Amino acid sequence: MLDSWQIEGIIKTALAEDLGSGDISSALIPAEQQGRALIYAKAPGVVCGLPLVQGVYRQLDPSLRITLRAEDGERVEPGKVVAEIQGSLRRILQGERTALNFLQHLSGIATATREAVDRVQGLNVDIVDTRKTLPGLRLLQKYAVRVGGGKNHRFGLYDGLMIKDNHIKAAGSITRAVELARWHAGHMVKIEVECETLDQVEEALRCRVDVIMLDNMTLEDMRRAVKLI
């Protein structure tokens, strides 16, 4: 789900942010000194981001030997070694924080997603993400959701048409907003409408939209809306 060409630019930016004009701390270590680093889990969870760890160290020094001891999506327990890096100690230390930042952040998302997926096990339910991502990291964060067993909603404004409350207000009604959406987007694009009330759900159903999002509803209203749909 994650190819090297997709993450090279993200890694390059992250390394440039941390290294700047050079690592003045690691400069204390002789260039020829060799070392070995083990990355291990300190808490139970789902590991995610190992391709980023590989990518960080390959960009820093292609001669480093990187051995992955786990796979993205694997459940791990405290003490489990997930990666080993051998080679220039200076380079290992230079990439340490960037590699761990990726690994910890994405593993956190994957773990939280897996917990949510486990809670609805056996129900006809999918756990789906949002566009509320950190700028520049959407690809990685949505990847982590997939690794955790969730699914991706639209990736951006370009691959899904979602009519939200502001669009409805601007158009005057759900019906008018859907008419405009069909005129502009064409029949190949699915139309999703965000509904806050049961009356809006009924109007969206009359418009025969593809997806209805129930927004900020009470559990009871959600149950009634699902029955309507």
Coordinates of N, CA and C in Angstrom, one line a residue:
M1 N 0.8 -1.2 0.0 CA 0.0 0.0 0.0 C 0.8 1.3 0.0
L2 N 2.1 1.1 0.2 CA 3.0 2.3 0.3 C 4.3 2.0 -0.5
D3 N 4.5 2.7 -1.6 CA 5.7 2.5 -2.4 C 6.7 3.6 -2.1
S4 N 8.0 3.2 -2.3 CA 9.1 4.1 -2.0 C 9.0 5.5 -2.6
W5 N 8.5 5.5 -3.9 CA 8.4 6.8 -4.6 C 7.4 7.7 -3.9
Q6 N 6.4 7.2 -3.2 CA 5.4 8.0 -2.5 C 6.0 8.7 -1.3
I7 N 7.0 8.1 -0.7 CA 7.4 8.6 0.6 C 8.8 9.3 0.6
E8 N 9.5 9.3 -0.5 CA 10.8 9.8 -0.6 C 10.8 11.3 -0.3
G9 N 9.9 12.0 -0.9 CA 9.8 13.5 -0.7 C 9.5 13.8 0.8
I10 N 8.6 13.1 1.4 CA 8.2 13.3 2.7 C 9.4 13.1 3.7
I11 N 10.1 12.0 3.4 CA 11.3 11.8 4.2 C 12.4 12.8 4.0
K12 N 12.6 13.2 2.8 CA 13.6 14.3 2.5 C 13.3 15.6 3.3
T13 N 12.0 15.9 3.3 CA 11.6 17.2 4.0 C 11.8 17.0 5.5
A14 N 11.5 15.8 6.0 CA 11.6 15.6 7.5 C 13.1 15.7 7.9
L15 N 14.0 15.0 7.1 CA 15.4 15.1 7.4 C 16.0 16.5 7.3
A16 N 15.5 17.2 6.3 CA 16.0 18.6 6.2 C 15.6 19.4 7.3
E17 N 14.4 19.2 7.8 CA 13.9 20.0 9.0 C 14.7 19.7 10.2
D18 N 15.1 18.5 10.4 CA 15.8 18.1 11.6 C 17.3 18.4 11.5
L19 N 17.9 18.1 10.4 CA 19.4 18.2 10.2 C 19.8 19.7 9.9
G20 N 19.0 20.4 9.2 CA 19.4 21.8 8.9 C 20.7 21.8 8.2
S21 N 21.6 22.6 8.7 CA 23.0 22.8 8.2 C 23.9 21.7 8.6
G22 N 23.4 20.8 9.5 CA 24.3 19.7 10.0 C 24.0 19.3 11.4
D23 N 24.3 18.1 11.8 CA 24.1 17.6 13.2 C 25.3 17.9 14.0
I24 N 25.2 19.0 14.8 CA 26.4 19.4 15.5 C 26.7 18.5 16.8
S25 N 25.7 17.7 17.2 CA 25.9 16.8 18.3 C 26.6 15.5 17.8
S26 N 26.1 14.9 16.7 CA 26.7 13.7 16.2 C 28.1 13.9 15.6
A27 N 28.5 15.2 15.4 CA 29.8 15.5 14.9 C 30.9 15.1 15.9
L28 N 30.5 14.9 17.2 CA 31.4 14.6 18.2 C 31.9 13.1 18.0
I29 N 31.1 12.3 17.3 CA 31.5 10.9 17.1 C 32.3 10.7 15.9
P30 N 33.5 10.0 16.0 CA 34.3 9.8 14.8 C 33.6 9.2 13.6
A31 N 33.8 9.7 12.4 CA 33.1 9.2 11.3 C 33.2 7.7 11.0
E32 N 34.3 7.1 11.4 CA 34.6 5.7 11.2 C 34.0 4.8 12.3
Q33 N 33.4 5.4 13.4 CA 32.9 4.5 14.5 C 31.7 3.8 14.0
Q34 N 31.6 2.5 14.3 CA 30.4 1.7 13.9 C 29.5 1.5 15.1
G35 N 28.3 1.2 14.8 CA 27.3 0.9 15.9 C 26.2 0.1 15.5
R36 N 25.3 -0.3 16.4 CA 24.2 -1.1 16.2 C 23.0 -0.6 17.0
A37 N 21.9 -0.4 16.4 CA 20.7 0.1 17.1 C 19.5 -0.9 16.9
L38 N 18.8 -1.1 18.0 CA 17.6 -1.9 18.0 C 16.4 -1.0 18.3
I39 N 15.4 -1.1 17.5 CA 14.1 -0.4 17.8 C 13.1 -1.4 18.3
Y40 N 12.6 -1.2 19.5 CA 11.7 -2.1 20.1 C 10.4 -1.5 20.6
A41 N 9.4 -2.2 20.7 CA 8.1 -1.7 21.3 C 8.2 -1.5 22.8
K42 N 7.6 -0.4 23.2 CA 7.6 -0.2 24.7 C 6.2 -0.3 25.2
A43 N 5.2 -0.6 24.3 CA 3.8 -0.8 24.7 C 3.2 -1.7 23.7
P44 N 2.1 -2.4 24.1 CA 1.4 -3.2 23.2 C 0.7 -2.4 22.1
G45 N 0.6 -2.9 20.9 CA -0.1 -2.1 19.8 C 0.2 -2.7 18.5
V46 N -0.2 -1.9 17.4 CA 0.0 -2.4 16.1 C 1.1 -1.5 15.5
V47 N 2.2 -2.2 15.0 CA 3.3 -1.5 14.4 C 3.0 -0.9 13.0
C48 N 3.4 0.3 12.7 CA 3.2 0.9 11.4 C 4.2 1.9 11.2
G49 N 4.8 1.9 10.0 CA 5.8 2.9 9.6 C 7.2 2.4 9.4
L50 N 7.3 1.1 9.4 CA 8.6 0.5 9.1 C 9.2 0.8 7.8
P51 N 8.4 1.0 6.7 CA 9.0 1.4 5.4 C 9.6 2.8 5.5
L52 N 9.1 3.7 6.5 CA 9.6 5.0 6.7 C 11.0 4.9 7.4
V53 N 11.1 4.0 8.3 CA 12.4 3.8 9.0 C 13.4 3.4 8.0
Q54 N 13.1 2.4 7.1 CA 14.0 2.0 6.1 C 14.4 3.2 5.2
G55 N 13.4 4.0 4.8 CA 13.6 5.1 3.9 C 14.5 6.2 4.5
V56 N 14.3 6.5 5.8 CA 15.1 7.5 6.5 C 16.6 7.1 6.4
Y57 N 16.9 5.9 6.8 CA 18.3 5.4 6.8 C 18.9 5.2 5.5
R58 N 18.1 4.8 4.5 CA 18.6 4.7 3.1 C 19.0 6.0 2.5
Q59 N 18.2 7.1 2.9 CA 18.5 8.4 2.4 C 19.8 9.0 3.1
L60 N 19.9 8.7 4.3 CA 21.1 9.2 5.1 C 22.4 8.5 4.7
D61 N 22.3 7.2 4.5 CA 23.5 6.4 4.2 C 23.1 5.0 3.6
P62 N 23.2 4.9 2.3 CA 22.9 3.6 1.7 C 23.7 2.4 2.2
S63 N 24.8 2.7 2.8 CA 25.6 1.5 3.3 C 25.1 1.0 4.6
L64 N 24.2 1.6 5.3 CA 23.7 1.1 6.5 C 22.9 -0.2 6.2
R65 N 23.0 -1.1 7.2 CA 22.3 -2.4 7.0 C 21.0 -2.4 7.9
I66 N 19.9 -2.4 7.3 CA 18.6 -2.3 8.0 C 17.9 -3.6 7.9
T67 N 17.6 -4.2 9.0 CA 16.8 -5.5 9.1 C 15.5 -5.2 9.8
L68 N 14.4 -5.5 9.1 CA 13.1 -5.4 9.8 C 12.8 -6.7 10.4
R69 N 12.3 -6.6 11.7 CA 12.0 -7.8 12.5 C 10.5 -8.0 12.7
A70 N 9.7 -7.1 12.0 CA 8.3 -7.2 12.1 C 7.7 -6.6 10.8
E71 N 6.4 -6.7 10.6 CA 5.8 -6.1 9.4 C 4.7 -5.1 9.8
D72 N 4.5 -4.1 9.0 CA 3.4 -3.2 9.3 C 2.1 -3.9 9.4
G73 N 1.3 -3.6 10.5 CA 0.1 -4.3 10.7 C 0.2 -5.4 11.8
E74 N 1.4 -5.7 12.2 CA 1.6 -6.8 13.1 C 1.3 -6.3 14.6
R75 N 0.6 -7.1 15.4 CA 0.4 -6.7 16.8 C 1.7 -7.1 17.5
V76 N 2.2 -6.2 18.3 CA 3.5 -6.4 19.1 C 3.2 -6.2 20.5
E77 N 4.1 -6.8 21.3 CA 4.1 -6.6 22.8 C 5.3 -5.9 23.2
P78 N 5.4 -5.4 24.4 CA 6.6 -4.7 24.9 C 7.8 -5.6 24.9
G79 N 8.9 -5.0 24.3 CA 10.1 -5.7 24.2 C 10.4 -6.3 22.8
K80 N 9.3 -6.4 22.0 CA 9.5 -6.9 20.7 C 10.4 -6.0 19.8
V81 N 11.4 -6.5 19.3 CA 12.3 -5.8 18.4 C 11.7 -5.7 17.0
V82 N 11.5 -4.5 16.5 CA 10.9 -4.4 15.2 C 11.9 -4.0 14.1
A83 N 13.0 -3.5 14.4 CA 14.0 -3.2 13.4 C 15.4 -3.1 14.0
E84 N 16.4 -3.4 13.2 CA 17.8 -3.3 13.6 C 18.6 -2.6 12.5
I85 N 19.4 -1.6 13.0 CA 20.2 -0.8 12.0 C 21.7 -1.0 12.4
Q86 N 22.6 -1.3 11.5 CA 24.0 -1.4 11.7 C 24.8 -0.6 10.7
G87 N 25.9 0.0 11.2 CA 26.8 0.8 10.4 C 27.3 2.0 11.1
S88 N 27.5 3.1 10.4 CA 28.0 4.3 11.0 C 27.2 4.8 12.1
L89 N 27.8 4.9 13.3 CA 27.1 5.3 14.5 C 26.6 6.7 14.4
R90 N 27.4 7.5 13.7 CA 27.0 8.9 13.5 C 25.7 9.0 12.7
R91 N 25.6 8.2 11.6 CA 24.4 8.2 10.8 C 23.2 7.7 11.5
I92 N 23.4 6.6 12.3 CA 22.3 6.0 13.0 C 21.7 7.0 13.9
L93 N 22.5 7.8 14.6 CA 22.0 8.8 15.6 C 21.4 10.0 14.8
Q94 N 21.9 10.3 13.7 CA 21.3 11.4 12.9 C 19.9 11.1 12.5
G95 N 19.6 9.9 12.2 CA 18.3 9.5 11.7 C 17.3 9.0 12.8
E96 N 17.8 8.9 14.0 CA 17.1 8.2 15.1 C 15.7 8.9 15.3
R97 N 15.7 10.2 15.5 CA 14.5 10.9 15.9 C 13.5 11.0 14.8
T98 N 14.0 11.2 13.5 CA 13.1 11.3 12.4 C 12.4 9.9 12.2
A99 N 13.2 8.8 12.2 CA 12.7 7.5 12.1 C 11.6 7.2 13.1
L100 N 12.0 7.5 14.4 CA 11.1 7.2 15.5 C 9.8 8.0 15.5
N101 N 9.9 9.3 15.0 CA 8.7 10.1 14.9 C 7.7 9.5 13.9
F102 N 8.2 9.1 12.8 CA 7.3 8.4 11.8 C 6.7 7.2 12.5
L103 N 7.6 6.3 13.0 CA 7.1 5.0 13.5 C 6.1 5.2 14.7
Q104 N 6.4 6.1 15.6 CA 5.5 6.2 16.8 C 4.2 6.8 16.4
H105 N 4.2 7.9 15.5 CA 3.0 8.5 15.1 C 2.1 7.6 14.4
L106 N 2.6 6.9 13.4 CA 1.8 6.0 12.6 C 1.4 4.8 13.3
S107 N 2.2 4.3 14.2 CA 1.8 3.1 15.0 C 0.7 3.5 16.0
G108 N 0.7 4.7 16.5 CA -0.4 5.2 17.3 C -1.7 5.3 16.6
I109 N -1.7 5.7 15.3 CA -2.9 5.8 14.5 C -3.4 4.3 14.2
A110 N -2.5 3.5 13.8 CA -2.9 2.1 13.5 C -3.4 1.4 14.7
T111 N -2.8 1.6 15.9 CA -3.3 1.0 17.1 C -4.7 1.5 17.5
A112 N -4.9 2.8 17.4 CA -6.2 3.3 17.8 C -7.3 2.8 16.8
T113 N -6.9 2.7 15.5 CA -7.8 2.2 14.5 C -8.2 0.8 14.8
R114 N -7.2 -0.1 15.1 CA -7.4 -1.5 15.4 C -8.4 -1.6 16.6
E115 N -8.2 -0.8 17.6 CA -9.1 -0.9 18.8 C -10.5 -0.6 18.4
A116 N -10.7 0.4 17.5 CA -12.1 0.7 17.1 C -12.6 -0.4 16.2
V117 N -11.8 -0.9 15.3 CA -12.3 -2.1 14.5 C -12.7 -3.3 15.3
D118 N -11.9 -3.5 16.4 CA -12.2 -4.7 17.2 C -13.5 -4.5 18.0
R119 N -13.8 -3.2 18.3 CA -15.0 -3.0 19.1 C -16.3 -3.2 18.3
V120 N -16.2 -3.1 16.9 CA -17.4 -3.4 16.1 C -17.3 -4.7 15.4
Q121 N -16.4 -5.6 15.9 CA -16.3 -6.9 15.2 C -17.6 -7.6 15.3
G122 N -18.0 -8.2 14.1 CA -19.2 -9.0 14.1 C -20.4 -8.1 13.6
L123 N -20.3 -6.8 13.6 CA -21.4 -5.9 13.1 C -21.1 -5.6 11.7
N124 N -22.2 -5.2 11.0 CA -22.1 -4.7 9.6 C -21.6 -3.3 9.6
V125 N -20.4 -3.1 10.0 CA -19.9 -1.7 10.2 C -18.4 -1.6 9.7
D126 N -18.0 -0.6 9.1 CA -16.6 -0.3 8.8 C -16.2 1.0 9.5
I127 N -14.9 1.0 9.9 CA -14.3 2.2 10.5 C -13.6 2.9 9.4
V128 N -14.0 4.2 9.2 CA -13.6 5.0 8.1 C -12.9 6.3 8.6
D129 N -11.9 6.8 7.9 CA -11.2 8.0 8.4 C -11.8 9.3 7.8
T130 N -11.1 10.4 8.1 CA -11.5 11.7 7.6 C -10.4 12.4 6.9
R131 N -10.6 13.7 6.5 CA -9.6 14.5 5.9 C -8.9 15.4 7.0
K132 N -9.2 15.2 8.3 CA -8.6 16.0 9.3 C -7.2 15.5 9.7
T133 N -6.3 15.7 8.8 CA -5.0 15.2 8.9 C -4.0 16.3 9.0
L134 N -2.7 16.0 9.4 CA -1.7 17.0 9.4 C -1.2 17.3 8.0
P135 N -1.1 18.6 7.7 CA -0.7 18.9 6.3 C 0.6 18.3 5.9
G136 N 0.6 17.7 4.7 CA 1.8 17.0 4.2 C 1.9 15.6 4.6
L137 N 1.1 15.1 5.6 CA 1.2 13.7 6.1 C 0.0 12.9 5.8
R138 N -0.9 13.4 5.0 CA -2.2 12.7 4.8 C -2.0 11.3 4.3
L139 N -1.1 11.2 3.3 CA -0.8 9.9 2.7 C -0.5 8.9 3.8
L140 N 0.5 9.3 4.7 CA 1.0 8.4 5.7 C -0.1 8.1 6.7
Q141 N -0.9 9.1 7.1 CA -1.9 8.9 8.2 C -3.0 8.0 7.7
K142 N -3.4 8.2 6.4 CA -4.5 7.3 5.8 C -3.9 5.9 5.6
Y143 N -2.6 5.8 5.3 CA -2.0 4.5 5.2 C -2.1 3.8 6.6
A144 N -1.8 4.5 7.6 CA -1.8 3.9 9.0 C -3.2 3.4 9.4
V145 N -4.3 4.1 8.9 CA -5.6 3.7 9.1 C -5.9 2.4 8.5
R146 N -5.4 2.2 7.2 CA -5.6 1.0 6.5 C -4.8 -0.2 7.2
V147 N -3.6 0.1 7.7 CA -2.8 -0.9 8.4 C -3.5 -1.3 9.6
G148 N -4.2 -0.4 10.3 CA -5.0 -0.8 11.5 C -6.3 -1.5 11.2
G149 N -6.6 -1.7 10.0 CA -7.9 -2.4 9.7 C -9.0 -1.5 9.3
G150 N -8.8 -0.2 9.2 CA -9.9 0.7 8.8 C -9.9 0.9 7.3
K151 N -10.8 1.8 6.9 CA -10.9 2.1 5.4 C -10.8 3.6 5.2
N152 N -10.4 4.0 4.0 CA -10.2 5.4 3.7 C -11.5 6.0 3.1
H153 N -11.9 7.2 3.6 CA -13.0 7.9 3.0 C -12.3 8.7 1.9
R154 N -12.9 9.7 1.4 CA -12.2 10.4 0.2 C -10.9 10.9 0.7
F155 N -10.0 10.9 -0.3 CA -8.6 11.3 0.0 C -8.4 12.8 0.0
G156 N -9.2 13.5 -0.8 CA -9.1 15.0 -0.9 C -10.4 15.5 -1.5
L157 N -10.4 16.8 -1.8 CA -11.6 17.4 -2.4 C -11.8 17.0 -3.8
Y158 N -10.9 16.3 -4.4 CA -10.9 16.0 -5.8 C -11.5 14.6 -6.1
D159 N -11.6 13.7 -5.1 CA -12.0 12.4 -5.4 C -13.3 11.9 -4.8
G160 N -14.1 12.9 -4.3 CA -15.4 12.6 -3.8 C -16.2 13.9 -3.6
L161 N -17.5 13.8 -3.9 CA -18.3 15.0 -3.7 C -19.2 14.9 -2.5
M162 N -18.9 15.7 -1.5 CA -19.6 15.7 -0.2 C -20.3 17.0 0.0
I163 N -21.6 17.0 0.1 CA -22.4 18.2 0.3 C -22.5 18.4 1.8
K164 N -21.9 19.4 2.4 CA -21.9 19.7 3.8 C -22.9 20.8 4.2
D165 N -23.0 21.1 5.4 CA -23.9 22.2 5.9 C -23.8 23.5 5.2
N166 N -22.5 23.9 5.0 CA -22.2 25.2 4.3 C -22.7 25.2 2.8
H167 N -22.5 24.0 2.2 CA -22.9 23.9 0.8 C -24.5 24.0 0.7
I168 N -25.1 23.4 1.7 CA -26.6 23.4 1.7 C -27.1 24.8 1.9
K169 N -26.5 25.5 2.9 CA -26.9 26.9 3.1 C -26.7 27.7 1.9
A170 N -25.6 27.6 1.2 CA -25.3 28.4 0.0 C -26.2 28.1 -1.1
A171 N -26.6 26.8 -1.3 CA -27.5 26.4 -2.4 C -28.9 26.7 -2.0
G172 N -29.3 26.7 -0.8 CA -30.7 27.0 -0.4 C -31.4 25.7 0.2
S173 N -31.0 24.5 -0.3 CA -31.6 23.3 0.2 C -30.7 22.1 -0.2
I174 N -31.0 21.0 0.4 CA -30.3 19.8 -0.1 C -30.6 19.4 -1.5
T175 N -31.9 19.6 -1.8 CA -32.4 19.2 -3.2 C -31.7 20.1 -4.2
R176 N -31.6 21.4 -4.0 CA -30.9 22.2 -5.0 C -29.4 21.9 -5.0
A177 N -28.8 21.7 -3.9 CA -27.4 21.4 -3.9 C -27.1 20.1 -4.6
V178 N -27.9 19.1 -4.5 CA -27.7 17.8 -5.2 C -27.9 18.0 -6.7
E179 N -28.9 18.9 -7.1 CA -29.1 19.2 -8.5 C -27.9 19.8 -9.1
L180 N -27.3 20.8 -8.4 CA -26.1 21.4 -8.9 C -24.9 20.5 -8.9
A181 N -24.8 19.6 -8.0 CA -23.7 18.6 -7.9 C -23.8 17.7 -9.1
R182 N -25.0 17.2 -9.4 CA -25.1 16.3 -10.6 C -24.8 17.0 -11.9
W183 N -25.2 18.3 -12.0 CA -24.9 19.1 -13.2 C -23.4 19.3 -13.4
H184 N -22.7 19.6 -12.3 CA -21.3 19.9 -12.4 C -20.4 18.6 -12.4
A185 N -20.7 17.6 -11.7 CA -19.8 16.5 -11.5 C -20.1 15.4 -12.5
G186 N -21.3 15.2 -13.0 CA -21.5 14.1 -13.9 C -21.9 12.8 -13.2
H187 N -22.3 11.8 -13.9 CA -22.9 10.6 -13.3 C -21.9 9.6 -12.8
M188 N -20.6 9.9 -13.0 CA -19.6 8.9 -12.6 C -19.1 9.2 -11.1
V189 N -19.5 10.4 -10.6 CA -19.0 10.7 -9.3 C -20.2 10.5 -8.3
K190 N -19.8 9.8 -7.2 CA -20.8 9.5 -6.1 C -21.0 10.8 -5.3
I191 N -22.3 11.0 -4.9 CA -22.7 12.2 -4.1 C -23.0 11.8 -2.7
E192 N -22.3 12.4 -1.8 CA -22.6 12.2 -0.3 C -23.2 13.5 0.3
V193 N -24.2 13.3 1.2 CA -24.8 14.5 1.8 C -24.7 14.3 3.3
E194 N -24.3 15.4 4.0 CA -24.2 15.4 5.4 C -25.5 15.9 6.0
C195 N -26.1 15.1 6.9 CA -27.4 15.4 7.4 C -27.3 15.5 8.9
E196 N -28.0 16.5 9.5 CA -28.0 16.8 10.9 C -29.3 16.5 11.6
T197 N -30.4 16.3 10.8 CA -31.7 16.1 11.3 C -32.4 15.0 10.5
L198 N -33.4 14.4 11.0 CA -34.2 13.4 10.3 C -34.9 13.9 9.1
D199 N -35.3 15.2 9.2 CA -35.9 15.8 8.0 C -34.9 15.9 6.8
Q200 N -33.7 16.2 7.2 CA -32.6 16.3 6.1 C -32.4 14.9 5.6
V201 N -32.4 13.8 6.4 CA -32.2 12.5 5.9 C -33.3 12.1 4.9
E202 N -34.6 12.5 5.2 CA -35.7 12.2 4.3 C -35.5 12.9 3.0
E203 N -35.1 14.2 3.1 CA -34.9 15.0 1.8 C -33.7 14.3 1.0
A204 N -32.7 13.9 1.6 CA -31.6 13.3 0.9 C -32.0 12.0 0.3
L205 N -32.8 11.3 0.9 CA -33.4 10.0 0.4 C -34.2 10.3 -0.9
R206 N -35.0 11.3 -0.8 CA -35.8 11.7 -1.9 C -35.0 12.1 -3.1
C207 N -33.8 12.6 -2.8 CA -32.9 13.0 -3.9 C -32.1 11.8 -4.4
R208 N -32.2 10.7 -3.8 CA -31.5 9.4 -4.2 C -30.0 9.6 -4.3
V209 N -29.4 10.2 -3.2 CA -28.0 10.4 -3.2 C -27.3 9.0 -2.9
D210 N -26.0 8.9 -3.1 CA -25.3 7.7 -2.9 C -25.0 7.3 -1.5
V211 N -24.6 8.4 -0.7 CA -24.2 8.2 0.7 C -24.8 9.3 1.5
I212 N -25.2 8.9 2.7 CA -25.7 9.9 3.7 C -24.8 9.8 4.9
M213 N -24.3 10.9 5.3 CA -23.5 11.0 6.5 C -24.3 11.6 7.7
L214 N -24.4 10.9 8.8 CA -25.2 11.3 9.9 C -24.2 12.1 10.8
D215 N -24.5 13.4 11.0 CA -23.6 14.3 11.6 C -24.1 14.9 12.9
N216 N -23.4 14.7 14.0 CA -23.7 15.2 15.3 C -25.1 14.9 15.8
M217 N -25.6 13.7 15.5 CA -26.9 13.2 16.0 C -26.8 12.4 17.3
T218 N -27.9 12.4 18.0 CA -28.0 11.6 19.2 C -28.0 10.1 18.7
L219 N -27.7 9.2 19.6 CA -27.8 7.8 19.3 C -29.2 7.4 18.8
E220 N -30.2 7.9 19.5 CA -31.6 7.6 19.2 C -31.9 8.1 17.8
D221 N -31.6 9.3 17.4 CA -31.8 9.8 16.1 C -31.0 9.0 15.0
M222 N -29.8 8.6 15.4 CA -29.0 7.8 14.5 C -29.7 6.5 14.2
R223 N -30.3 5.9 15.2 CA -31.0 4.6 15.0 C -32.2 4.8 14.1
R224 N -32.9 5.9 14.3 CA -34.1 6.2 13.5 C -33.7 6.5 12.0
A225 N -32.6 7.2 11.9 CA -32.1 7.5 10.6 C -31.7 6.3 9.8
V226 N -31.0 5.4 10.5 CA -30.6 4.1 9.8 C -31.8 3.3 9.4
K227 N -32.8 3.3 10.2 CA -34.0 2.6 9.8 C -34.7 3.2 8.5
L228 N -34.7 4.5 8.5 CA -35.2 5.3 7.4 C -34.4 4.9 6.1
I229 N -33.1 4.9 6.2 CA -32.2 4.7 5.1 C -32.4 3.3 4.6

